[in-house]
Amino acid sequence: MSERHAHTPRVGVPPENRRQLLVKLCWMLVWMVYLAYPISQLFGHYSPAKTAFGWVMLVVFLGVYVWLILRRQVAGAAHKWDRRQGVALAAMYLVSIATSVVLDGNWLPLFTYTAVATGIVLPQRIAAIGVVAVVATQVGLGLTAIEVDRTGLAGMALGGLLGGFAMTGLQQLVRTMAELREARQAVAALAASDERLRLARDLHDLLGHSLSLITLKTELTARFMDQERYEEARSQVDDIEKVSRQALVDVREAIGGYRRPKLAVELAAARTALNAADIAIDAPLSLADPRPGLGADEEGALGWALREGVTNVVRHSGASECRIRLIEDHAPDGRLGRVLTLEIADNGTGGGKQARHSTPGHGLTGLSERLALADGSLDALPPSGKHGFVLRATVPLRTVETPVQQPAAGTVQE
C-alpha cells in the first residue's frame, strides 16, 4: 500500500496501526456531541442524589457503547454475535429508560444511540425489529413526559429510525465485503491449484512416454551387454541419449509456458494490487478478451510489462489513479503489419523514474530486454506538462490468415 493511504482505515477492515485505530475512534466519538445538552443538565438542575445517579448512568452508558462499537467495528467482529453483546445492548436500553424516568425527558436522546447500537449489534434478521422497538419505547416515554416538545420528539424518533436502519444496512455491506474478500482469496487459491494441476498433467504426459521408453531401452541395453552385442548396445545408448535430451527440451518448454504471464491473469492481479493500495483503476473489462494475432511470446512480454508497470505505480508513484489501455495500430516507421501497445498511465509524482535507472535485469531495463526478445519496444516518460508517468510497451501482431473457401463441387470457376 502506498504511504499516502497507509493510515486510511477501510470499512469492515480491522485497523492495521494505531493511527487507523485513532481515526475510527474519532469518527465514532464525534457523534457524542449530541449528549452535550443532557450532560449540561447535571450541573445544578437536579438534586445531589439525582445528579450522582445521572453521572453513574452516563458513565455506564458511554462505557458500554464504546465497548460495543470497538468490538464490532474496530476489532473486525462485525458479523459475529455473542451473549456479552446482548447483555451490553440490554444495559444501554435499561439505562436509557432509567434516566428518562428518574431524571426527565432531556435524556431521551440516549435512545437514539441505543437504536444505532441495536442496528449494529443484532443479527440481520431481527435488527430492524429491535430498532423499531427501541424507538417505540422512546416515543412512548416522550409522550408521557409533560416537558418534552412533540416536534423535537418526532425528530429524535426519526433520527433513531434512520440511524438504526442505516447501521443495519452498513453491517450487511460489511458482511458482503468480507464475503467478497474471502471469495477473491478462494478464487486465487483455486487458480493456483489449477495451474499446479495443469503443470503436473503436462509433465506426466511429456515424461511418461519418454521415461518408459528409456526404461525399456536400458533393459535392452543390459541384455545386449550380457550377450556381448556391443554395437546394438551402443545404438540403444545413443537412442537413450536422444530421448533424454528431447525430454529435457519438452520439460523446459512446459515450464517456460507455465511461467509465462497471461494478460488476463495479470490484469486481475493488477486490479487487486491497485485496489489494495487505494488507487483508482481505469481499465475496461474488455482488456482481458483474446487478441487475434497476439502470440504467446508477445503476450508474455506484455504481461511482464503490466506487472512491472503496476508495481512501479504502487511502490513509487504516490498516485491516486491508474489508467490501463491496449491500443492496436499500424506499425510505426512505415513498416508493414500491426502492433499492440500496452499503456499504463498514472497521476503521481513521476516516481517511476527511479526504476528507469535501475541496474540491468531489474525494473524498466530488464523489461526492455524482455520486450526486445519479442521484437517489441518500451517507452517510459512523464507526459508533457502534466504530473504522472506513462509506460508504453509495444509488440508486433502476427498476421491472421483467413481460410480460403473452397468452391463447391460441380461449380465452374472462370
Coordinates of C-alpha atoms in Angstrom, one line a residue:
M1 CA 0.0 0.0 0.0
S2 CA 1.2 3.5 -0.8
E3 CA 2.4 5.6 2.1
R4 CA -0.2 8.3 1.4
H5 CA -3.0 5.8 2.1
A6 CA -1.2 3.6 4.7
H7 CA -3.0 5.3 7.6
T8 CA -6.5 5.5 6.0
P9 CA -8.9 2.9 7.6
R10 CA -11.2 1.0 5.3
V11 CA -14.8 -0.1 6.0
G12 CA -15.1 -3.5 7.5
V13 CA -11.3 -4.0 7.9
P14 CA -9.7 -4.1 11.3
P15 CA -7.1 -1.2 11.9
E16 CA -3.6 -2.1 10.9
N17 CA -1.9 0.5 13.1
R18 CA -2.5 3.0 16.0
R19 CA -3.3 5.9 13.6
Q20 CA -6.1 3.9 11.9
L21 CA -7.5 3.0 15.4
L22 CA -7.5 6.6 16.4
V23 CA -9.3 7.7 13.2
K24 CA -12.0 5.1 13.8
L25 CA -12.4 6.2 17.4
C26 CA -12.7 9.8 16.4
W27 CA -15.4 9.1 13.8
M28 CA -17.2 7.1 16.5
L29 CA -16.9 9.7 19.3
V30 CA -17.8 12.7 17.2
W31 CA -21.4 11.8 17.4
M32 CA -21.2 12.1 21.2
V33 CA -21.7 15.8 20.8
Y34 CA -25.5 15.3 20.9
L35 CA -25.2 14.3 24.5
A36 CA -24.0 17.8 25.4
Y37 CA -27.5 19.0 26.4
P38 CA -28.3 16.0 28.7
I39 CA -24.9 16.3 30.3
S40 CA -25.4 20.0 30.9
Q41 CA -28.5 19.2 33.0
L42 CA -26.2 17.5 35.5
F43 CA -24.8 20.9 36.6
G44 CA -27.2 22.4 39.1
H45 CA -30.5 21.2 37.6
Y46 CA -31.1 18.2 39.8
S47 CA -30.8 17.2 43.5
P48 CA -27.4 15.8 44.6
A49 CA -28.9 12.2 44.6
K50 CA -30.3 12.6 41.1
T51 CA -27.0 14.2 39.9
A52 CA -25.0 11.3 41.2
F53 CA -27.4 8.9 39.7
G54 CA -27.2 10.7 36.3
W55 CA -23.4 10.6 36.3
V56 CA -23.3 6.9 37.1
M57 CA -25.8 6.1 34.4
L58 CA -23.9 8.3 31.9
V59 CA -20.6 6.6 32.6
V60 CA -22.2 3.1 32.3
F61 CA -23.9 4.1 29.1
L62 CA -20.9 5.6 27.4
G63 CA -18.6 2.7 28.6
V64 CA -21.0 0.1 27.2
Y65 CA -21.5 2.0 23.9
V66 CA -17.8 2.5 23.3
W67 CA -17.1 -1.2 24.1
L68 CA -19.7 -2.3 21.7
I69 CA -18.5 -0.1 18.8
L70 CA -14.9 -1.1 19.5
R71 CA -15.7 -4.7 19.4
R72 CA -17.9 -4.6 16.4
Q73 CA -16.2 -2.0 14.2
V74 CA -12.6 -1.8 15.2
A75 CA -11.9 -5.4 16.3
G76 CA -13.3 -6.7 13.0
A77 CA -16.1 -8.7 14.6
A78 CA -18.8 -7.1 12.6
H79 CA -20.5 -10.3 11.7
K80 CA -20.2 -12.2 15.0
W81 CA -22.8 -12.2 17.7
D82 CA -22.4 -13.4 21.3
R83 CA -24.2 -13.2 24.6
R84 CA -22.0 -10.5 26.1
Q85 CA -23.0 -8.1 23.3
G86 CA -26.7 -8.9 24.0
V87 CA -26.1 -8.1 27.7
A88 CA -24.4 -4.8 26.8
L89 CA -27.2 -3.8 24.5
A90 CA -29.8 -4.6 27.1
A91 CA -27.8 -2.5 29.6
M92 CA -27.9 0.5 27.2
Y93 CA -31.7 0.1 26.8
L94 CA -32.3 -0.1 30.6
V95 CA -30.1 2.9 31.2
S96 CA -32.0 4.9 28.6
I97 CA -35.3 4.0 30.3
A98 CA -34.0 4.7 33.8
T99 CA -32.6 8.1 33.0
S100 CA -35.7 9.2 31.2
V101 CA -38.0 8.1 34.0
V102 CA -35.9 9.1 37.1
L103 CA -34.5 12.3 35.6
D104 CA -36.6 13.9 32.8
G105 CA -37.2 13.9 29.1
N106 CA -33.9 15.6 28.4
W107 CA -32.3 12.1 28.4
L108 CA -34.4 10.7 25.6
P109 CA -31.6 11.2 23.1
L110 CA -29.9 8.1 24.7
F111 CA -32.5 6.0 22.9
T112 CA -31.1 7.3 19.6
Y113 CA -27.6 5.9 20.4
T114 CA -29.3 2.7 21.6
A115 CA -31.1 2.3 18.3
V116 CA -27.9 2.8 16.4
A117 CA -26.2 0.2 18.6
T118 CA -29.1 -2.1 18.0
G119 CA -28.7 -1.8 14.2
I120 CA -25.0 -2.6 14.6
V121 CA -25.1 -5.5 17.1
L122 CA -28.3 -7.5 16.5
P123 CA -28.3 -10.2 13.8
Q124 CA -29.6 -9.1 10.4
R125 CA -32.9 -10.9 10.7
I126 CA -34.1 -9.2 13.9
A127 CA -32.1 -5.9 13.8
A128 CA -34.9 -3.9 12.2
I129 CA -37.4 -5.2 14.8
G130 CA -35.0 -4.2 17.6
V131 CA -34.6 -0.7 16.2
V132 CA -38.4 -0.2 15.9
A133 CA -38.8 -1.5 19.5
V134 CA -36.2 1.0 20.9
V135 CA -37.7 3.9 19.1
A136 CA -41.2 2.9 20.1
T137 CA -40.1 3.0 23.7
Q138 CA -38.5 6.4 23.2
V139 CA -41.8 7.8 21.7
G140 CA -43.9 6.2 24.5
L141 CA -41.8 7.7 27.3
G142 CA -41.7 11.0 25.5
L143 CA -45.4 11.2 25.2
T144 CA -45.9 10.7 28.9
A145 CA -43.4 13.4 29.8
I146 CA -45.0 16.9 30.1
E147 CA -41.9 18.9 29.4
V148 CA -41.0 17.2 26.1
D149 CA -41.7 19.1 22.9
R150 CA -43.7 16.9 20.5
T151 CA -41.9 18.3 17.4
G152 CA -38.5 17.5 19.0
L153 CA -39.7 14.1 19.9
A154 CA -40.7 13.4 16.3
G155 CA -37.2 14.5 15.2
M156 CA -35.5 12.3 17.7
A157 CA -37.6 9.3 16.7
L158 CA -36.9 9.8 13.0
G159 CA -33.2 10.2 13.7
G160 CA -33.2 7.0 15.7
L161 CA -35.0 5.0 13.0
L162 CA -32.8 6.4 10.2
G163 CA -29.6 5.8 12.2
G164 CA -30.6 2.3 13.2
F165 CA -31.7 1.2 9.7
A166 CA -28.6 2.8 8.3
M167 CA -26.4 0.8 10.6
T168 CA -28.3 -2.3 9.7
G169 CA -27.6 -1.7 6.1
L170 CA -24.0 -0.9 6.8
Q171 CA -23.5 -4.1 8.6
Q172 CA -24.9 -6.0 5.7
L173 CA -22.5 -4.2 3.4
V174 CA -19.6 -5.1 5.7
R175 CA -20.6 -8.7 5.7
T176 CA -20.8 -8.7 1.9
M177 CA -17.4 -7.1 1.6
A178 CA -15.9 -9.7 3.9
E179 CA -17.5 -12.5 1.8
L180 CA -16.1 -10.9 -1.4
R181 CA -12.6 -10.8 0.1
E182 CA -12.9 -14.5 1.1
A183 CA -14.2 -15.3 -2.4
R184 CA -11.3 -13.4 -4.0
Q185 CA -8.8 -15.4 -1.9
A186 CA -10.6 -18.6 -2.7
V187 CA -10.5 -17.8 -6.5
A188 CA -6.8 -17.0 -6.3
A189 CA -6.2 -20.3 -4.4
L190 CA -8.2 -22.3 -7.0
A191 CA -6.4 -20.6 -9.9
A192 CA -3.0 -21.5 -8.3
S193 CA -4.2 -25.1 -7.7
D194 CA -5.5 -25.3 -11.3
E195 CA -2.1 -24.2 -12.6
R196 CA -0.3 -26.7 -10.5
L197 CA -2.6 -29.5 -11.7
R198 CA -2.1 -28.3 -15.3
L199 CA 1.7 -28.4 -14.9
A200 CA 1.5 -31.9 -13.2
R201 CA -0.6 -33.2 -16.1
D202 CA 1.7 -31.7 -18.7
L203 CA 4.7 -33.2 -17.1
H204 CA 3.1 -36.5 -16.8
D205 CA 2.1 -36.5 -20.5
L206 CA 5.6 -35.3 -21.5
L207 CA 7.7 -37.6 -19.3
G208 CA 5.5 -40.7 -19.0
H209 CA 6.3 -41.9 -22.6
S210 CA 9.9 -40.8 -22.5
L211 CA 10.7 -42.4 -19.2
S212 CA 9.0 -45.7 -20.2
L213 CA 11.0 -45.7 -23.4
I214 CA 14.2 -45.0 -21.5
T215 CA 13.4 -47.9 -19.1
L216 CA 12.8 -50.3 -22.0
K217 CA 15.9 -49.3 -23.9
T218 CA 18.0 -49.6 -20.7
E219 CA 16.8 -53.1 -20.1
L220 CA 17.5 -54.0 -23.8
T221 CA 21.0 -52.4 -23.5
A222 CA 21.8 -54.6 -20.4
R223 CA 20.6 -57.7 -22.3
F224 CA 22.8 -56.8 -25.3
M225 CA 25.8 -56.3 -23.0
D226 CA 25.2 -59.7 -21.4
Q227 CA 25.3 -61.2 -24.9
E228 CA 28.4 -59.2 -25.8
R229 CA 26.4 -57.5 -28.6
Y230 CA 28.2 -54.2 -28.1
E231 CA 27.2 -52.5 -31.3
E232 CA 23.5 -53.0 -30.7
A233 CA 24.1 -51.9 -27.1
R234 CA 25.8 -48.7 -28.2
S235 CA 22.9 -48.0 -30.6
Q236 CA 20.5 -48.3 -27.7
V237 CA 22.6 -45.9 -25.6
D238 CA 22.5 -43.4 -28.4
D239 CA 18.7 -43.7 -28.6
I240 CA 18.5 -43.2 -24.8
E241 CA 20.6 -40.0 -25.1
K242 CA 18.4 -38.6 -27.8
V243 CA 15.2 -39.4 -25.8
S244 CA 16.6 -37.9 -22.7
R245 CA 17.6 -34.7 -24.5
Q246 CA 14.2 -34.4 -26.1
A247 CA 12.5 -35.0 -22.7
L248 CA 14.7 -32.2 -21.2
V249 CA 13.7 -29.8 -24.1
D250 CA 10.0 -30.7 -23.6
V251 CA 10.2 -30.1 -19.8
R252 CA 11.9 -26.7 -20.3
E253 CA 9.2 -25.7 -22.8
A254 CA 6.4 -26.7 -20.4
I255 CA 8.0 -24.8 -17.5
G256 CA 8.5 -21.8 -19.8
G257 CA 4.8 -21.8 -20.8
Y258 CA 3.9 -22.3 -17.1
R259 CA 5.9 -19.3 -16.0
R260 CA 4.9 -17.1 -19.0
P261 CA 2.4 -14.5 -17.7
K262 CA -1.0 -14.2 -19.3
L263 CA -2.6 -10.8 -19.9
A264 CA -6.0 -11.8 -18.3
V265 CA -4.3 -13.1 -15.2
E266 CA -2.0 -10.0 -14.9
L267 CA -5.0 -7.7 -15.3
A268 CA -6.8 -9.4 -12.5
A269 CA -3.7 -9.2 -10.3
A270 CA -3.3 -5.5 -11.2
R271 CA -6.8 -4.7 -10.1
T272 CA -6.2 -6.4 -6.8
A273 CA -2.9 -4.7 -6.2
L274 CA -4.3 -1.2 -7.1
N275 CA -7.4 -1.7 -5.0
A276 CA -5.3 -2.8 -2.0
A277 CA -3.2 0.4 -2.4
D278 CA -6.4 2.6 -2.6
I279 CA -5.5 3.6 -6.2
A280 CA -8.5 4.0 -8.5
I281 CA -8.1 1.9 -11.7
D282 CA -9.5 2.9 -15.1
A283 CA -9.3 -0.3 -17.2
P284 CA -12.2 -1.7 -19.3
L285 CA -13.1 -5.3 -18.7
S286 CA -12.6 -5.9 -22.5
L287 CA -8.9 -5.7 -22.0
A288 CA -8.9 -9.4 -20.9
D289 CA -10.5 -10.5 -24.2
P290 CA -8.3 -12.6 -26.6
R291 CA -6.4 -10.6 -29.2
P292 CA -6.2 -12.2 -32.7
G293 CA -2.6 -12.3 -33.8
L294 CA -1.1 -11.9 -30.3
G295 CA 1.5 -14.7 -29.9
A296 CA 2.4 -16.4 -26.7
D297 CA 5.8 -14.8 -26.5
E298 CA 4.3 -11.3 -27.3
E299 CA 1.6 -11.8 -24.7
G300 CA 4.1 -12.9 -22.1
A301 CA 6.2 -9.8 -22.8
L302 CA 3.1 -7.5 -22.3
G303 CA 2.2 -9.5 -19.2
W304 CA 5.6 -8.7 -17.7
A305 CA 5.2 -5.1 -18.7
L306 CA 1.9 -4.8 -17.0
R307 CA 3.2 -6.5 -13.8
E308 CA 6.3 -4.2 -13.7
G309 CA 4.3 -1.1 -14.6
V310 CA 1.7 -1.6 -11.9
T311 CA 4.4 -2.5 -9.3
N312 CA 6.0 0.9 -10.1
V313 CA 2.7 2.7 -9.7
V314 CA 2.0 1.1 -6.3
R315 CA 5.5 1.4 -4.9
H316 CA 7.0 4.6 -6.3
S317 CA 4.4 6.9 -7.9
G318 CA 2.2 8.2 -5.0
A319 CA -0.6 8.2 -7.5
S320 CA -4.4 8.1 -6.8
E321 CA -5.4 6.9 -10.2
C322 CA -4.0 4.5 -12.8
R323 CA -5.2 4.1 -16.4
I324 CA -4.6 0.9 -18.4
R325 CA -5.2 0.6 -22.1
L326 CA -4.5 -1.8 -25.0
I327 CA -4.1 0.1 -28.3
E328 CA -3.9 -1.7 -31.7
D329 CA -2.4 0.4 -34.5
H330 CA -0.3 0.2 -37.7
A331 CA 3.4 -0.5 -37.2
P332 CA 5.5 2.7 -36.9
D333 CA 8.1 4.0 -39.4
G334 CA 6.1 2.7 -42.4
R335 CA 6.6 -0.9 -41.6
L336 CA 4.0 -3.5 -42.7
G337 CA 1.8 -5.2 -40.2
R338 CA 0.1 -4.1 -37.0
V339 CA 1.3 -3.6 -33.4
L340 CA -0.4 -3.8 -30.0
T341 CA 0.6 -1.2 -27.3
L342 CA 0.0 -1.6 -23.6
E343 CA -0.2 1.9 -22.0
I344 CA -0.1 2.4 -18.2
A345 CA -0.5 6.0 -17.0
D346 CA -0.8 7.4 -13.5
N347 CA -1.2 10.9 -12.0
G348 CA 1.5 10.6 -9.4
T349 CA 4.8 12.4 -9.0
G350 CA 6.7 10.5 -11.6
G351 CA 8.5 8.2 -9.1
G352 CA 8.7 5.6 -11.8
K353 CA 11.9 7.3 -13.0
Q354 CA 13.7 5.5 -10.2
A355 CA 13.1 2.2 -11.9
R356 CA 14.3 3.6 -15.3
H357 CA 17.8 4.0 -13.9
S358 CA 17.9 0.6 -12.2
T359 CA 20.6 -1.9 -12.9
P360 CA 20.3 -4.3 -15.9
G361 CA 17.9 -7.1 -15.3
H362 CA 15.8 -5.1 -13.0
G363 CA 13.0 -2.6 -13.4
L364 CA 12.4 -1.0 -16.8
T365 CA 15.9 -2.0 -18.1
G366 CA 15.1 -5.7 -17.6
L367 CA 11.6 -5.1 -19.1
S368 CA 13.2 -3.5 -22.2
E369 CA 15.3 -6.7 -22.7
R370 CA 12.2 -8.9 -22.4
L371 CA 10.3 -6.9 -25.0
A372 CA 13.3 -6.9 -27.3
L373 CA 13.3 -10.7 -27.4
A374 CA 9.7 -10.5 -28.7
D375 CA 10.7 -7.8 -31.3
G376 CA 8.9 -5.2 -29.1
S377 CA 9.9 -1.8 -27.7
L378 CA 9.4 0.2 -24.5
D379 CA 8.8 3.9 -23.9
A380 CA 8.7 5.3 -20.3
L381 CA 8.3 9.0 -19.8
P382 CA 6.2 11.6 -17.9
P383 CA 3.5 13.3 -20.0
S384 CA 4.4 16.8 -21.3
G385 CA 3.3 19.5 -18.9
K386 CA 1.5 17.1 -16.6
H387 CA 2.2 15.1 -13.4
G388 CA 2.4 11.4 -13.6
F389 CA 4.2 8.8 -15.6
V390 CA 3.3 6.9 -18.8
L391 CA 4.7 3.5 -19.7
R392 CA 4.1 2.1 -23.2
A393 CA 5.1 -1.5 -24.2
T394 CA 4.6 -2.4 -27.9
V395 CA 4.8 -5.8 -29.5
P396 CA 4.0 -6.9 -33.1
L397 CA 0.9 -8.8 -34.0
R398 CA 1.1 -11.8 -36.2
T399 CA -0.8 -11.9 -39.5
V400 CA -4.1 -13.9 -39.1
E401 CA -4.6 -15.9 -42.2
T402 CA -8.2 -16.1 -43.4
P403 CA -9.0 -19.6 -44.6
V404 CA -9.8 -19.7 -48.4
Q405 CA -13.2 -21.0 -49.1
Q406 CA -13.1 -24.0 -51.5
P407 CA -15.6 -23.9 -54.4
A408 CA -18.5 -26.3 -54.0
A409 CA -18.4 -29.5 -56.1
G410 CA -19.9 -29.1 -59.5
T411 CA -19.3 -25.4 -59.8
V412 CA -17.2 -23.9 -62.7
Q413 CA -14.6 -21.3 -62.0
E414 CA -13.9 -18.6 -64.5

